[in-house]
Coordinates of C-alpha atoms in Angstrom, one line a residue:
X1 CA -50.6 -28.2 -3.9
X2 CA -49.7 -28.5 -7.3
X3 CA -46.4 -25.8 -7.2
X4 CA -45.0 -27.5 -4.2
X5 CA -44.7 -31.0 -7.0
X6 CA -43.8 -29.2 -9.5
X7 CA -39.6 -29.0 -10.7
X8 CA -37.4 -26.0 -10.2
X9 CA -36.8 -26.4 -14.1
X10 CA -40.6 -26.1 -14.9
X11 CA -41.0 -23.1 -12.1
X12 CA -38.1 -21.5 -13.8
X13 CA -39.6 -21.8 -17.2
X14 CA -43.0 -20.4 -15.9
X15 CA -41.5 -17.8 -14.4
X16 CA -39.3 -16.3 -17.1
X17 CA -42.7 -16.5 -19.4
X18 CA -45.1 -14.9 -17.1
X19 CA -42.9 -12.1 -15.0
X20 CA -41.1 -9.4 -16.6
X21 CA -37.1 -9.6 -16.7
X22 CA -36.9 -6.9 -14.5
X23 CA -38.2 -9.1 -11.4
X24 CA -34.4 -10.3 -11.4
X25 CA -34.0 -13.6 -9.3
X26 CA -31.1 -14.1 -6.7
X27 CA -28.3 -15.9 -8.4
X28 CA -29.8 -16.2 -12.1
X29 CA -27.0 -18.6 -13.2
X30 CA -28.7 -21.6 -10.8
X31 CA -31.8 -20.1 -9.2
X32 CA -32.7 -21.5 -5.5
X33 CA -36.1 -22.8 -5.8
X34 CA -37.3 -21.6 -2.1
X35 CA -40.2 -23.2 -0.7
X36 CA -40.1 -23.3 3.4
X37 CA -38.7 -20.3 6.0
X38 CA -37.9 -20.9 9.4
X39 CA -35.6 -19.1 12.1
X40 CA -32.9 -17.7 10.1
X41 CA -33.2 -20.7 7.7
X42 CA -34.8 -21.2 4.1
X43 CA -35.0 -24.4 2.4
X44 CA -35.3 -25.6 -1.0
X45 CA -37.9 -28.0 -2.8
X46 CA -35.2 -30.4 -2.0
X47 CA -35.0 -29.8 1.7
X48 CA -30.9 -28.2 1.6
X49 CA -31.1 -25.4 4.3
X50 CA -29.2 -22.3 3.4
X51 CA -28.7 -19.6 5.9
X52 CA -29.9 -16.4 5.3
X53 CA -28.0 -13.4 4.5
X54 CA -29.6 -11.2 2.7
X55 CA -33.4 -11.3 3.9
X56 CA -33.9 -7.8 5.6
X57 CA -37.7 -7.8 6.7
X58 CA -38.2 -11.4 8.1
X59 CA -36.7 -9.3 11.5
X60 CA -37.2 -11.6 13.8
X61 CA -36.6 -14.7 11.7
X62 CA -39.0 -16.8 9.5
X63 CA -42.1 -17.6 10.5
X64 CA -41.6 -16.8 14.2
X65 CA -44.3 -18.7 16.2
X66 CA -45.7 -15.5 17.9
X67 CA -46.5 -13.6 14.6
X68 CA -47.9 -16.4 12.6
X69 CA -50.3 -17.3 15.5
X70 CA -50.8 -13.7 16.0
X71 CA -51.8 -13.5 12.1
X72 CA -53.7 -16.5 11.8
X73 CA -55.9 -15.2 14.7
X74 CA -56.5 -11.7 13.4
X75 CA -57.4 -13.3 10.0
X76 CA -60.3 -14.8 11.2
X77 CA -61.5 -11.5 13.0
X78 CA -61.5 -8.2 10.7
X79 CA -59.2 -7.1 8.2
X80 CA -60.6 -3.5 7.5
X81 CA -58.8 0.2 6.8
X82 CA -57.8 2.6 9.5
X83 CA -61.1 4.7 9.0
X84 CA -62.9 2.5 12.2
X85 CA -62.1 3.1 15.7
X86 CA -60.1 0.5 17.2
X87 CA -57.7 -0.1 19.8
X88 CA -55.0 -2.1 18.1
X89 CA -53.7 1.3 16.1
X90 CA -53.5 3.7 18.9
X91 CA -51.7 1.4 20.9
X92 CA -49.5 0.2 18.6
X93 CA -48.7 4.5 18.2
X94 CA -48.2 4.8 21.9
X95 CA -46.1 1.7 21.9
X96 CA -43.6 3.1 19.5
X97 CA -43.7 6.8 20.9
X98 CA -42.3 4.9 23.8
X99 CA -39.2 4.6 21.9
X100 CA -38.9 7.6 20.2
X101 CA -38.0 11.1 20.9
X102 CA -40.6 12.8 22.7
X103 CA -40.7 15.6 19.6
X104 CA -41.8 12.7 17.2
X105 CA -45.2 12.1 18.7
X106 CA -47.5 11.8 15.4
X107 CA -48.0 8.3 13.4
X108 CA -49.4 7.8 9.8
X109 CA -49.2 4.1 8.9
X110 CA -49.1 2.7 5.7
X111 CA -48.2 -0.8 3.5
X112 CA -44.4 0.0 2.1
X113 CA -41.3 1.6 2.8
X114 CA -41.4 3.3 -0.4
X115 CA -45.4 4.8 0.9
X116 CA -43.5 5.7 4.3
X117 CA -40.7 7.5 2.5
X118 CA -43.2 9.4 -0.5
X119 CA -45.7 10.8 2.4
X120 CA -42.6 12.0 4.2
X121 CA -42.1 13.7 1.0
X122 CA -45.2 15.2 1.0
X123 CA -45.2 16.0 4.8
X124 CA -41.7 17.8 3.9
X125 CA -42.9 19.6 1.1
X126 CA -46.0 21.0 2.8
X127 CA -44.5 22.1 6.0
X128 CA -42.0 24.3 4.0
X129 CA -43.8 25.2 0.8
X130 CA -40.2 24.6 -0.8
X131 CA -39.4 21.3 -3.4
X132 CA -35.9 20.9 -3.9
X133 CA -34.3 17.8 -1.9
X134 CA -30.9 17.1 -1.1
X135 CA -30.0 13.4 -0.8
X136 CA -26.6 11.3 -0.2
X137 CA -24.7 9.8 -3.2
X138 CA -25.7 5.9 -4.1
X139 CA -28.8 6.4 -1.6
X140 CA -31.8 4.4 -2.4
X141 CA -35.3 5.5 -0.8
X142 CA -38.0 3.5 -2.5
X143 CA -39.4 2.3 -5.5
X144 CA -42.5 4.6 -6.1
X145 CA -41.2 7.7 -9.3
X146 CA -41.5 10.4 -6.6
X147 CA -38.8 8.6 -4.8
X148 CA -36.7 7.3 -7.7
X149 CA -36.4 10.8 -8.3
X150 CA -34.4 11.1 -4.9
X151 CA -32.4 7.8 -5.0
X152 CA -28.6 8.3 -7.1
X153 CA -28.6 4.4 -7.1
X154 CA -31.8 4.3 -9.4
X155 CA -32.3 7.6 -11.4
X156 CA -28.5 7.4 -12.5
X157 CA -29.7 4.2 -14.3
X158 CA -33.1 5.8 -16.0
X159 CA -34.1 9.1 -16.5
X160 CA -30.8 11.3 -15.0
X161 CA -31.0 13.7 -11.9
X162 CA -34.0 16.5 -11.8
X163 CA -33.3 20.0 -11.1
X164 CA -34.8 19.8 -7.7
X165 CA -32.5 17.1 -6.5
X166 CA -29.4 17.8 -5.1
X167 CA -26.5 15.5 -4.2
X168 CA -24.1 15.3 -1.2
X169 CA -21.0 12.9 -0.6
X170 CA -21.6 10.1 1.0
X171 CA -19.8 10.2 5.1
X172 CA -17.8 7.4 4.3
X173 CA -14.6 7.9 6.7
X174 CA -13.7 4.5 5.1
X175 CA -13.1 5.2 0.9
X176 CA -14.7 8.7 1.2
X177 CA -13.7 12.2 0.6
X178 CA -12.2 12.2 4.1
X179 CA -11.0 9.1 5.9
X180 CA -10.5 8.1 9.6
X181 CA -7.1 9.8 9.7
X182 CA -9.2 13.1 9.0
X183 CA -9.5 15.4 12.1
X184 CA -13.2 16.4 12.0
X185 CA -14.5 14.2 9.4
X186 CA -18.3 14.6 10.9
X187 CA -17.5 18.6 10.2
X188 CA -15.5 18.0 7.0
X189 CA -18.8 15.8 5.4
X190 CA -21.2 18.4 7.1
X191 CA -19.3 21.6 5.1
X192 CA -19.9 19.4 1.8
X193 CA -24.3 19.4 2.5
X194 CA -23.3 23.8 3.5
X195 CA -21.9 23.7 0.2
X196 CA -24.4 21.6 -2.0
X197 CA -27.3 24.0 0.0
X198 CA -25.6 27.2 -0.7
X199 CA -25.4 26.1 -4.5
X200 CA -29.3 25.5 -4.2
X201 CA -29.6 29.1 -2.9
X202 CA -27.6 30.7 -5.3
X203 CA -30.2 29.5 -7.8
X204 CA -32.9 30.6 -6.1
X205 CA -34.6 27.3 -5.4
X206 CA -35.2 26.3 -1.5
X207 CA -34.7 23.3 0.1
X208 CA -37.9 21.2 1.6
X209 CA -36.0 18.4 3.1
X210 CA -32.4 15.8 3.3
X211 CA -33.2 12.7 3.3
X212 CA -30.7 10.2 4.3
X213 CA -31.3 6.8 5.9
X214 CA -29.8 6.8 8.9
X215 CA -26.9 3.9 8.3
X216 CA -27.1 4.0 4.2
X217 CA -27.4 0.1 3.6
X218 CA -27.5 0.4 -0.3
X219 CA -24.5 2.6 -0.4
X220 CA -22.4 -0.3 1.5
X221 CA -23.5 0.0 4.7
X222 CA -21.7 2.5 6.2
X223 CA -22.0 4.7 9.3
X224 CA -21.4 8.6 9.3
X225 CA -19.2 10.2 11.9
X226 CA -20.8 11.2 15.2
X227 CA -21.7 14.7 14.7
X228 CA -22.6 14.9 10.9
X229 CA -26.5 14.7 11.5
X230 CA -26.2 17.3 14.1
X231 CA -24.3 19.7 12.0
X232 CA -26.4 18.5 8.5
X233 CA -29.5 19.5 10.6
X234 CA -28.0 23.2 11.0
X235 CA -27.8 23.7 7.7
X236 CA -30.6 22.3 6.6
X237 CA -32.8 23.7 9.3
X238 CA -31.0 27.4 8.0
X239 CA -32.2 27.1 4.9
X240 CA -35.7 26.2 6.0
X241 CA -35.5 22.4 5.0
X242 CA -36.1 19.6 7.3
X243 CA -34.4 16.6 8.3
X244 CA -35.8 13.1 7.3
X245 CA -34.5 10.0 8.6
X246 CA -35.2 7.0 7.0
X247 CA -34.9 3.7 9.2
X248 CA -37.0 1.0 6.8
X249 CA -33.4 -1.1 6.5
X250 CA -31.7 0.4 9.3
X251 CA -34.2 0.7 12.4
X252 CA -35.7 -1.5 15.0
X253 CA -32.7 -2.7 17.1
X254 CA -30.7 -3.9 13.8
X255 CA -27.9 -1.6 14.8
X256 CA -27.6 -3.2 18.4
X257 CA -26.6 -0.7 20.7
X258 CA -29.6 1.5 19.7
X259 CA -33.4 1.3 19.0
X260 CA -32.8 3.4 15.7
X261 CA -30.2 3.9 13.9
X262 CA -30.4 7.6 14.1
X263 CA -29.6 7.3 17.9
X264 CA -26.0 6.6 17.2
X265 CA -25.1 10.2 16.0
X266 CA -26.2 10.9 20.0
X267 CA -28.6 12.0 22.2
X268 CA -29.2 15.2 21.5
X269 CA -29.9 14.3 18.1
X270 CA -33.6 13.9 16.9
X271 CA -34.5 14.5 12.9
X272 CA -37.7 16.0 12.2
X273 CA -39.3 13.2 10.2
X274 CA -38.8 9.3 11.0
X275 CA -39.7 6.6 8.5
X276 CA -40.1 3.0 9.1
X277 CA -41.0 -0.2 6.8
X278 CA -41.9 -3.7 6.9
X279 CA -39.3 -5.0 9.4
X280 CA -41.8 -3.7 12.0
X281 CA -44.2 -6.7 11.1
X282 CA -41.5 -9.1 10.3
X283 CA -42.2 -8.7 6.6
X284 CA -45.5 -8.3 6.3
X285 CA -46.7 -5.2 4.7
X286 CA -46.9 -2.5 7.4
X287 CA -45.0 0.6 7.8
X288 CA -45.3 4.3 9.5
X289 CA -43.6 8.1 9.4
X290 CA -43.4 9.6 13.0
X291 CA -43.3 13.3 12.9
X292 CA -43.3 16.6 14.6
X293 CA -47.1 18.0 15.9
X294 CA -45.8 20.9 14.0
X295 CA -45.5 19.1 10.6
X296 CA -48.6 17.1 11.3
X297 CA -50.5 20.3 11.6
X298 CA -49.3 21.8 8.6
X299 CA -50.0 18.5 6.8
X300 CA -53.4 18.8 8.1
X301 CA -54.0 22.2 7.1
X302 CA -54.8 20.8 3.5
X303 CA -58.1 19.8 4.0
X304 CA -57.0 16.3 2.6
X305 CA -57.8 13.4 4.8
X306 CA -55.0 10.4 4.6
X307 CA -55.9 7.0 5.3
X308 CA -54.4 3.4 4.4
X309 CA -56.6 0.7 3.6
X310 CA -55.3 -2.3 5.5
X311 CA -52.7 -1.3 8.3
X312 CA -55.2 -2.0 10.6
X313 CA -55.6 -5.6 10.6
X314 CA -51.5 -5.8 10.4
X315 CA -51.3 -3.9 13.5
X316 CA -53.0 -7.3 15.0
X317 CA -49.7 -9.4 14.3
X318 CA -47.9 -7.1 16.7
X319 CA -50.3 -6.2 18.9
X320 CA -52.2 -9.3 19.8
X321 CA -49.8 -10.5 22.7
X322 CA -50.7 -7.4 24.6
X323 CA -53.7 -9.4 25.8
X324 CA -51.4 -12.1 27.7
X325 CA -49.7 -11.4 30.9
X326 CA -45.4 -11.2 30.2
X327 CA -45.4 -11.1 26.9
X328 CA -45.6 -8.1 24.1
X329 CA -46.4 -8.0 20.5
X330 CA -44.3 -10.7 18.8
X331 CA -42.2 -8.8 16.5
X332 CA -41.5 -6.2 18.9
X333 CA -40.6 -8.1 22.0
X334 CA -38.2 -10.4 20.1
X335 CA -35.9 -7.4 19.0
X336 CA -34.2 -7.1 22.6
X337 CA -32.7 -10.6 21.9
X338 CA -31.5 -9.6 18.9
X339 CA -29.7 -6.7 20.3
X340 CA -28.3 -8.5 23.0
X341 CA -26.6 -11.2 20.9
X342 CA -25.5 -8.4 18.5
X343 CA -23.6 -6.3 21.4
X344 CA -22.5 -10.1 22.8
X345 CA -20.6 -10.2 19.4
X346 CA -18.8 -7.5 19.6
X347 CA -16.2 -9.2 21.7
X348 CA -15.4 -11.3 18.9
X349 CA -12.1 -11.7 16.8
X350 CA -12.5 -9.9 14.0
X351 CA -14.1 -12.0 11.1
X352 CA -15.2 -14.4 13.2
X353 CA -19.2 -15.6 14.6
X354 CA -19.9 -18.1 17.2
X355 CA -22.5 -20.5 15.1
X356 CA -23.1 -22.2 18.7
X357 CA -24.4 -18.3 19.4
X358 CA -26.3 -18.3 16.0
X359 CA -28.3 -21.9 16.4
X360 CA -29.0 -20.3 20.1
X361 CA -31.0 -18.0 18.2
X362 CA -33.7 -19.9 16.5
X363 CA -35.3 -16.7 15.3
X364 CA -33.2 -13.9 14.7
X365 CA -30.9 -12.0 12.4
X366 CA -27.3 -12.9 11.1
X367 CA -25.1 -10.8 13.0
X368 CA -20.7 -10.5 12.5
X369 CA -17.9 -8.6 13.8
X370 CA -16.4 -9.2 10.4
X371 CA -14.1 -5.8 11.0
X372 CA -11.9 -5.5 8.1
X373 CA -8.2 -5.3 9.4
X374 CA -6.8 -4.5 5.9
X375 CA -7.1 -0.7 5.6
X376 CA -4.3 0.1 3.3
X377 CA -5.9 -2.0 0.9
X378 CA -9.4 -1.3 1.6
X379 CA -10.4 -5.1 0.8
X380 CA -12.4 -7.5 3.4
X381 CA -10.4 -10.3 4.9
X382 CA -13.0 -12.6 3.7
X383 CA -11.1 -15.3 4.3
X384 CA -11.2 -14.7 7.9
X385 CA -15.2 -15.0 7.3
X386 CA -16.2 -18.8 8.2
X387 CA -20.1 -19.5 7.2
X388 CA -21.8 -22.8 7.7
X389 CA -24.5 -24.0 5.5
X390 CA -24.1 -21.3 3.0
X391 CA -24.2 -22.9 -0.9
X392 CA -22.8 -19.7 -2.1
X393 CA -18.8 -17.9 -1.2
X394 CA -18.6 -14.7 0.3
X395 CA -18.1 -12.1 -2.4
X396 CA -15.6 -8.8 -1.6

């Protein structure tokens, strides 16, 4: 093909004349021209490999054998919408039910995150017949207006905060409001949403949902105290909201102990709206909201029908090894081995990963038990951090 011969110089020069400015490139100063994927590799037109950190939908590596051949043979036998019978979509649904909480039993699937996280929106919206939404500082849901609208880490940066959006502190026992040393920092965080609800009251508006991704990844990747969903859920529950986790960064055994991420606040946990995004077919465009029957129902009540034009066919890339005795859908049936090596490194030294380990895993996520020791100064150790084949330092 002519792109693969042409120079990174003459893509570069293409590129800043054709795409807008806002389609920012990864390390503007001295672009990587990337032109292969493979395992947790990507290589440039001059065949350096750089391991990668900071893909978060290639879930179970780049080009993994199982889904391109899954892909490749779907391609050559339908790509329709949802609106057909088939099998590939139901049990792809009962699949991921298996997984879930029993009360999340209803799947809509779509092409984005950012579609998962607007119909949740909707769903939220018409279940209550309230609008307002309360959301965690720096949170980021999507790119679509309706969910700019929710996301501090956009709208601060455009058109300001709407009237129906309302803003909690973010649970982080690390540089937040209240720190580890804090007796009941799940409760203390929880009392901050009470308060931020109560001020939505006292207006006279009424809350339709809190949306909060389950282990906010934008916001620095931090995890909330056990606890703080449950108590969140009271309050939101009391003022007739519901409670919407978002697991499109977060979900799909990238937390290693759990399935989703929303499973480390406990068992007895379970939010009333889940959404999920691309990582569930290793970057291709695919996602789904699992809900209550009870919000379905209300949802259906409209009259509207919902449908997604191509899910379908994507379905195929996960659902194809089905047919073959011992194995699952690719995507899928890779994630245990990416959970186990995740919980094997949590025996580590802090700051350190076993690259022996991460070669092992020819198709799989980056994963460290980089555990920052220095807590009075609330700075990484990055020197403790040792990466191989990486072009660029670790930045604090």
């Amino acid at each position: 093909m002519a792109a693969d011969r042409r120079g990174k110089v003459e893509t570069l020069a293409l590129r800043r004349r054709l795409l807008s400015n806002s389609c920012r490139l990864f390390y503007p100063e001295d672009p990587i021209k990337i032109v292969r994927g493979q395992g947790q590799y990507l290589y440039d037109e001059q065949g350096a490999e750089y391991l990668d950190c900071i893909n978060n939908v290639a879930h179970v590596g780049h080009c993994h054998p199982l889904v391109v051949q899954a892909a490749h043979e779907q391609n050559q036998v339908l790509n329709t919408n949802s609106r057909y019978l088939h099998d590939n979509i139901v049990d792809y649904a009962q699949r991921l039910s298996e997984t879930l909480p029993e009360k999340l039993s209803v799947f809509y699937f779509l092409n984005s995150g950012s579609e998962a996280n607007d119909l949740a929106l909707r769903l939220a919206r018409q279940y209550t017949g309230h609008w307002d939404v309360v959301v965690l500082d720096h949170a980021y849901h999507g790119h679509l207006s309706s969910l700019i609208d929710i996301s501090p880490y956009k709208f601060r940066d455009l058109d300001g905060q709407k009237e129906w959006v309302h803003v909690a502190p973010l649970p982080d026992t690390y540089r937040g409001l209240y720190q580890e040393d804090h007796p009941d920092p799940a409760g203390a965080y929880a009392n901050e949403v009470k308060r931020v609800v109560s001020s939505v009251q006292e207006k006279g508006r009424k809350i339709a949902a809190f949306f909060v991704e389950s282990l906010p990844s934008v916001a620095g990747q931090i995890i909330p105290p056990a606890g703080f969903f449950q108590e969140v859920a009271e309050h939101i529950h009391g003022a007739g909201g519901v409670f919407v986790a978002d697991e499109i960064q977060v979900g799909f055994g990238r937390v290693g102990k759990h399935f989703w991420a929303f499973q480390l606040q406990g068992e007895d946990f379970v939010p009333d709206i889940v959404t999920m995004g691309k990582s569930i077919g290793n970057g291709h465009p695919v996602a789904c909201v699992a809900t209550t029957q009870a919000v379905a129902r209300a949802f259906e009540a409209t009259g509207v029908e919902y449908f997604n034009t191509r899910e379908r066919q994507r379905q195929r890339h996960r659902q194809r090894e089905k047919q073959a005795p011992h194995t699952g859908s690719p995507t899928w049936d890779s994630i245990p081995g990416l959970q186990d090596h995740a919980l094997g490194q949590r025996n580590l030294p802090p700051g350190r990963i076993t690259w022996e380990a991460c070669d092992d895993l020819k198709y799989g996520a980056l994963h460290t038990s980089s555990e920052a020791h220095l807590r009075d100064t609330m700075t990484p150790p990055t020197e403790w951090l040792q990466f191989k084949r990486l072009k660029f330092p670790i930045i604090p």
